[in-house]
Amino acid sequence: MTQKSNILVVDDEPPLRRVLHTSLTARGFSVEEAGSAEQALAVIPQRAFDLVLLDINMPGMGGIEACRRIRTLMPHLGIVMVTVRDAERDMVQALEAGADDYVTKPFRFGELVARIQAVIRRLAPQDAATVLRTGDLEIDFDRRQLRRAGELVHLTPKEFDLLALLMRNHGMPLTHAKLLRTIWGDEYGGELEYLRTYVRTLRKKIENNPAQPKYILTEPWVGYRFRDPTDADTSVPDAGE
């Protein structure tokens, strides 16, 4: 029997906590609740949680500060932030504070579950893959080769590095700054058009329709997310840039 994943729901609204508790339990998760960030920080060291579902806007300590403290306390704990504010500042701050993903209210419950499962799956201990297959793509990290439907695709070194980073973090949103700094160096971070040019070129090489991408999705105002097209309900409404 598969062991249940343990989730801590942190929200100051009791009705929402109850709904999430009931719905997530029905999906096979083990769920506990905390009514504040302070309560969450007290209980997290005492339990073996797999993921924290953390509201961003709470009285007292806010979700962003709580996220930073949880990440310091438990570096490998999954964190999904929930916010009603669909704004660049909130989403980027959440990711920079250490969140693995975010959803904005009102959200579809199926989307929330898919995001939770993606984070838990990614954080599960596993051997580092040298070859990863997604849809009709196959990337060989050691040989630095990409095949699409069995055909070798020529990528420049930076294109390969960018695609490899996205695929290794599939399902997770990566900010513009993180992508730029990881691939091009710490002195980068604000060159959005530079990054978009590389993404457009990659989409032309791997997507059937670059204007309607199925692999490299745009996270509006934030960055990009690599999606396995066989995963259900993990995408946001998207169009190519």
mmCIF file of C-alpha atoms in Angstrom, residues 22-228:
data_model
loop_
_atom_site.group_PDB
_atom_site.id
_atom_site.type_symbol
_atom_site.label_atom_id
_atom_site.label_comp_id
_atom_site.label_asym_id
_atom_site.label_seq_id
_atom_site.Cartn_x
_atom_site.Cartn_y
_atom_site.Cartn_z
ATOM 1 C CA THR A 22 -12.039 17.395 3.595
ATOM 2 C CA SER A 23 -11.217 17.568 -0.117
ATOM 3 C CA LEU A 24 -7.543 16.638 0.215
ATOM 4 C CA THR A 25 -8.352 13.794 2.603
ATOM 5 C CA ALA A 26 -10.811 12.467 0.023
ATOM 6 C CA ARG A 27 -7.949 12.473 -2.511
ATOM 7 C CA GLY A 28 -5.867 10.227 -0.234
ATOM 8 C CA PHE A 29 -3.705 12.772 1.613
ATOM 9 C CA SER A 30 -3.191 12.917 5.378
ATOM 10 C CA VAL A 31 -4.021 16.500 6.395
ATOM 11 C CA GLU A 32 -3.406 18.698 9.437
ATOM 12 C CA GLU A 33 -4.321 22.355 9.901
ATOM 13 C CA ALA A 34 -2.718 25.502 11.305
ATOM 14 C CA GLY A 35 -4.557 28.800 11.683
ATOM 15 C CA SER A 36 -1.482 31.024 11.536
ATOM 16 C CA ALA A 37 2.128 31.090 10.397
ATOM 17 C CA GLU A 38 3.252 31.107 14.012
ATOM 18 C CA GLN A 39 1.267 27.943 14.734
ATOM 19 C CA ALA A 40 2.675 26.304 11.609
ATOM 20 C CA LEU A 41 6.267 27.061 12.607
ATOM 21 C CA ALA A 42 5.603 25.498 16.007
ATOM 22 C CA VAL A 43 4.136 22.265 14.625
ATOM 23 C CA ILE A 44 6.347 21.652 11.568
ATOM 24 C CA PRO A 45 9.422 20.454 13.523
ATOM 25 C CA GLN A 46 7.241 17.981 15.423
ATOM 26 C CA ARG A 47 5.696 16.205 12.399
ATOM 27 C CA ALA A 48 6.950 14.487 9.266
ATOM 28 C CA PHE A 49 5.173 16.627 6.693
ATOM 29 C CA ASP A 50 5.761 16.214 2.980
ATOM 30 C CA LEU A 51 4.283 19.567 1.977
ATOM 31 C CA VAL A 52 2.913 22.808 3.394
ATOM 32 C CA LEU A 53 0.010 24.561 1.663
ATOM 33 C CA LEU A 54 0.612 28.121 2.829
ATOM 34 C CA ASP A 55 -1.626 31.157 2.440
ATOM 35 C CA ILE A 56 0.324 34.266 1.502
ATOM 36 C CA ASN A 57 -1.961 36.838 3.124
ATOM 37 C CA MET A 58 -2.456 36.222 6.864
ATOM 38 C CA PRO A 59 -2.566 38.500 9.923
ATOM 39 C CA GLY A 60 0.508 38.446 12.109
ATOM 40 C CA MET A 61 3.427 36.862 10.297
ATOM 41 C CA GLY A 62 2.671 36.849 6.581
ATOM 42 C CA GLY A 63 3.106 33.924 4.254
ATOM 43 C CA ILE A 64 6.284 35.217 2.594
ATOM 44 C CA GLU A 65 8.184 35.519 5.894
ATOM 45 C CA ALA A 66 6.759 32.178 7.023
ATOM 46 C CA CYS A 67 7.959 30.598 3.792
ATOM 47 C CA ARG A 68 11.497 31.901 4.354
ATOM 48 C CA ARG A 69 11.543 30.521 7.898
ATOM 49 C CA ILE A 70 10.087 27.159 6.893
ATOM 50 C CA ARG A 71 12.609 26.827 4.088
ATOM 51 C CA THR A 72 15.466 27.546 6.537
ATOM 52 C CA LEU A 73 14.007 25.132 9.084
ATOM 53 C CA MET A 74 13.168 22.349 6.611
ATOM 54 C CA PRO A 75 15.149 22.738 3.354
ATOM 55 C CA HIS A 76 13.552 19.719 1.681
ATOM 56 C CA LEU A 77 9.925 20.316 2.654
ATOM 57 C CA GLY A 78 7.542 21.055 -0.225
ATOM 58 C CA ILE A 79 5.884 24.480 -0.089
ATOM 59 C CA VAL A 80 2.967 25.599 -2.252
ATOM 60 C CA MET A 81 1.797 29.176 -1.701
ATOM 61 C CA VAL A 82 -1.847 30.228 -2.068
ATOM 62 C CA THR A 83 -2.821 33.830 -2.802
ATOM 63 C CA VAL A 84 -5.810 35.829 -3.996
ATOM 64 C CA ARG A 85 -3.478 38.380 -5.535
ATOM 65 C CA ASP A 86 -2.542 37.476 -9.089
ATOM 66 C CA ALA A 87 0.339 39.922 -9.190
ATOM 67 C CA GLU A 88 3.943 39.706 -10.291
ATOM 68 C CA ARG A 89 5.314 40.915 -6.970
ATOM 69 C CA ASP A 90 3.553 38.258 -4.889
ATOM 70 C CA MET A 91 4.403 35.321 -7.132
ATOM 71 C CA VAL A 92 8.034 36.270 -7.623
ATOM 72 C CA GLN A 93 8.456 36.972 -3.900
ATOM 73 C CA ALA A 94 6.940 33.602 -3.045
ATOM 74 C CA LEU A 95 9.364 31.737 -5.318
ATOM 75 C CA GLU A 96 12.348 33.768 -4.143
ATOM 76 C CA ALA A 97 11.362 33.053 -0.521
ATOM 77 C CA GLY A 98 11.676 29.342 -1.265
ATOM 78 C CA ALA A 99 8.226 28.232 -2.427
ATOM 79 C CA ASP A 100 8.187 25.354 -4.898
ATOM 80 C CA ASP A 101 4.988 26.524 -6.583
ATOM 81 C CA TYR A 102 1.943 28.750 -6.164
ATOM 82 C CA VAL A 103 -1.763 28.830 -6.989
ATOM 83 C CA THR A 104 -4.037 31.846 -7.025
ATOM 84 C CA LYS A 105 -7.566 31.982 -5.608
ATOM 85 C CA PRO A 106 -10.033 31.091 -6.914
ATOM 86 C CA PHE A 107 -8.337 27.910 -8.110
ATOM 87 C CA ARG A 108 -9.647 24.685 -9.560
ATOM 88 C CA PHE A 109 -9.250 21.907 -7.015
ATOM 89 C CA GLY A 110 -7.931 19.549 -9.679
ATOM 90 C CA GLU A 111 -5.191 22.064 -10.516
ATOM 91 C CA LEU A 112 -4.254 22.399 -6.843
ATOM 92 C CA VAL A 113 -3.977 18.626 -6.417
ATOM 93 C CA ALA A 114 -1.874 18.336 -9.571
ATOM 94 C CA ARG A 115 0.506 21.051 -8.336
ATOM 95 C CA ILE A 116 0.792 19.363 -4.919
ATOM 96 C CA GLN A 117 1.477 15.975 -6.492
ATOM 97 C CA ALA A 118 4.086 17.467 -8.835
ATOM 98 C CA VAL A 119 5.998 19.035 -5.930
ATOM 99 C CA ILE A 120 5.877 15.868 -3.797
ATOM 100 C CA ARG A 121 6.944 13.731 -6.765
ATOM 101 C CA ARG A 122 9.875 16.020 -7.573
ATOM 102 C CA LEU A 123 11.096 16.098 -3.962
ATOM 103 C CA ALA A 124 10.929 12.306 -3.494
ATOM 104 C CA PRO A 125 14.398 10.687 -3.175
ATOM 105 C CA GLN A 126 15.498 9.222 -6.498
ATOM 106 C CA ASP A 127 18.606 8.599 -8.530
ATOM 107 C CA ALA A 128 19.580 11.461 -10.791
ATOM 108 C CA ALA A 129 18.422 10.542 -14.288
ATOM 109 C CA THR A 130 20.957 10.736 -17.084
ATOM 110 C CA VAL A 131 18.244 10.363 -19.736
ATOM 111 C CA LEU A 132 14.791 11.916 -19.383
ATOM 112 C CA ARG A 133 11.863 11.225 -21.712
ATOM 113 C CA THR A 134 8.891 13.575 -21.877
ATOM 114 C CA GLY A 135 6.311 13.350 -24.641
ATOM 115 C CA ASP A 136 8.284 12.941 -27.857
ATOM 116 C CA LEU A 137 11.394 14.534 -26.337
ATOM 117 C CA GLU A 138 14.392 12.597 -25.020
ATOM 118 C CA ILE A 139 17.253 14.489 -23.395
ATOM 119 C CA ASP A 140 20.584 12.855 -22.558
ATOM 120 C CA PHE A 141 22.255 15.004 -19.911
ATOM 121 C CA ASP A 142 25.619 13.218 -20.075
ATOM 122 C CA ARG A 143 25.949 13.308 -23.861
ATOM 123 C CA ARG A 144 24.269 16.720 -24.028
ATOM 124 C CA GLN A 145 21.931 15.554 -26.778
ATOM 125 C CA LEU A 146 18.244 16.097 -27.462
ATOM 126 C CA ARG A 147 16.073 13.917 -29.674
ATOM 127 C CA ARG A 148 12.570 14.761 -30.825
ATOM 128 C CA ALA A 149 10.532 11.797 -32.058
ATOM 129 C CA GLY A 150 13.835 9.943 -32.405
ATOM 130 C CA GLU A 151 15.516 12.634 -34.506
ATOM 131 C CA LEU A 152 18.577 14.453 -33.185
ATOM 132 C CA VAL A 153 17.912 18.173 -32.576
ATOM 133 C CA HIS A 154 20.816 20.590 -32.772
ATOM 134 C CA LEU A 155 20.989 22.904 -29.758
ATOM 135 C CA THR A 156 23.606 25.502 -28.922
ATOM 136 C CA PRO A 157 25.311 25.002 -25.526
ATOM 137 C CA LYS A 158 23.164 27.680 -23.867
ATOM 138 C CA GLU A 159 19.976 26.336 -25.430
ATOM 139 C CA PHE A 160 20.808 22.891 -24.071
ATOM 140 C CA ASP A 161 21.598 24.269 -20.601
ATOM 141 C CA LEU A 162 18.329 26.211 -20.515
ATOM 142 C CA LEU A 163 16.219 23.258 -21.662
ATOM 143 C CA ALA A 164 18.034 20.889 -19.287
ATOM 144 C CA LEU A 165 17.337 23.188 -16.320
ATOM 145 C CA LEU A 166 13.663 23.455 -17.240
ATOM 146 C CA MET A 167 13.272 19.704 -17.775
ATOM 147 C CA ARG A 168 15.062 18.772 -14.540
ATOM 148 C CA ASN A 169 12.545 21.019 -12.756
ATOM 149 C CA HIS A 170 9.522 19.964 -14.814
ATOM 150 C CA GLY A 171 6.264 21.080 -13.310
ATOM 151 C CA MET A 172 7.961 23.813 -11.263
ATOM 152 C CA PRO A 173 7.836 27.530 -12.135
ATOM 153 C CA LEU A 174 11.287 29.100 -12.551
ATOM 154 C CA THR A 175 11.615 32.874 -12.408
ATOM 155 C CA HIS A 176 13.285 34.916 -15.115
ATOM 156 C CA ALA A 177 16.024 35.884 -12.667
ATOM 157 C CA LYS A 178 16.708 32.293 -11.587
ATOM 158 C CA LEU A 179 16.956 31.097 -15.176
ATOM 159 C CA LEU A 180 19.255 33.938 -16.195
ATOM 160 C CA ARG A 181 21.527 33.675 -13.165
ATOM 161 C CA THR A 182 21.783 29.892 -13.292
ATOM 162 C CA ILE A 183 22.545 29.671 -17.007
ATOM 163 C CA TRP A 184 24.376 32.920 -17.727
ATOM 164 C CA GLY A 185 25.814 33.909 -14.338
ATOM 165 C CA ASP A 186 25.150 35.988 -11.231
ATOM 166 C CA GLU A 187 25.603 39.260 -13.093
ATOM 167 C CA TYR A 188 22.424 38.538 -15.061
ATOM 168 C CA GLY A 189 18.861 38.779 -13.793
ATOM 169 C CA GLY A 190 16.945 41.506 -15.600
ATOM 170 C CA GLU A 191 17.596 40.730 -19.259
ATOM 171 C CA LEU A 192 14.079 39.475 -20.013
ATOM 172 C CA GLU A 193 14.178 39.964 -23.776
ATOM 173 C CA TYR A 194 17.456 38.042 -23.922
ATOM 174 C CA LEU A 195 15.808 35.083 -22.175
ATOM 175 C CA ARG A 196 12.654 35.343 -24.286
ATOM 176 C CA THR A 197 14.748 35.132 -27.451
ATOM 177 C CA TYR A 198 16.249 31.831 -26.303
ATOM 178 C CA VAL A 199 12.838 30.487 -25.299
ATOM 179 C CA ARG A 200 11.384 31.412 -28.688
ATOM 180 C CA THR A 201 14.252 29.620 -30.425
ATOM 181 C CA LEU A 202 13.819 26.536 -28.239
ATOM 182 C CA ARG A 203 10.091 26.452 -28.912
ATOM 183 C CA LYS A 204 10.716 26.499 -32.667
ATOM 184 C CA LYS A 205 12.920 23.432 -32.250
ATOM 185 C CA ILE A 206 10.789 21.336 -29.884
ATOM 186 C CA GLU A 207 7.161 22.440 -30.259
ATOM 187 C CA ASN A 208 4.740 21.359 -32.991
ATOM 188 C CA ASN A 209 3.198 24.825 -32.778
ATOM 189 C CA PRO A 210 5.524 27.358 -31.103
ATOM 190 C CA ALA A 211 2.630 29.839 -30.788
ATOM 191 C CA GLN A 212 0.705 27.298 -28.685
ATOM 192 C CA PRO A 213 3.477 25.547 -26.743
ATOM 193 C CA LYS A 214 2.838 22.311 -24.881
ATOM 194 C CA TYR A 215 6.279 21.920 -23.292
ATOM 195 C CA ILE A 216 7.678 25.324 -22.309
ATOM 196 C CA LEU A 217 4.831 27.313 -20.781
ATOM 197 C CA THR A 218 4.907 30.990 -19.904
ATOM 198 C CA GLU A 219 4.213 31.894 -16.283
ATOM 199 C CA PRO A 220 2.867 35.442 -16.781
ATOM 200 C CA TRP A 221 5.079 38.110 -15.148
ATOM 201 C CA VAL A 222 7.158 35.385 -13.458
ATOM 202 C CA GLY A 223 9.100 33.082 -15.774
ATOM 203 C CA TYR A 224 8.615 29.668 -17.355
ATOM 204 C CA ARG A 225 7.455 26.184 -16.448
ATOM 205 C CA PHE A 226 8.320 22.970 -18.300
ATOM 206 C CA ARG A 227 5.266 20.756 -18.607
ATOM 207 C CA ASP A 228 4.989 17.076 -19.389
#
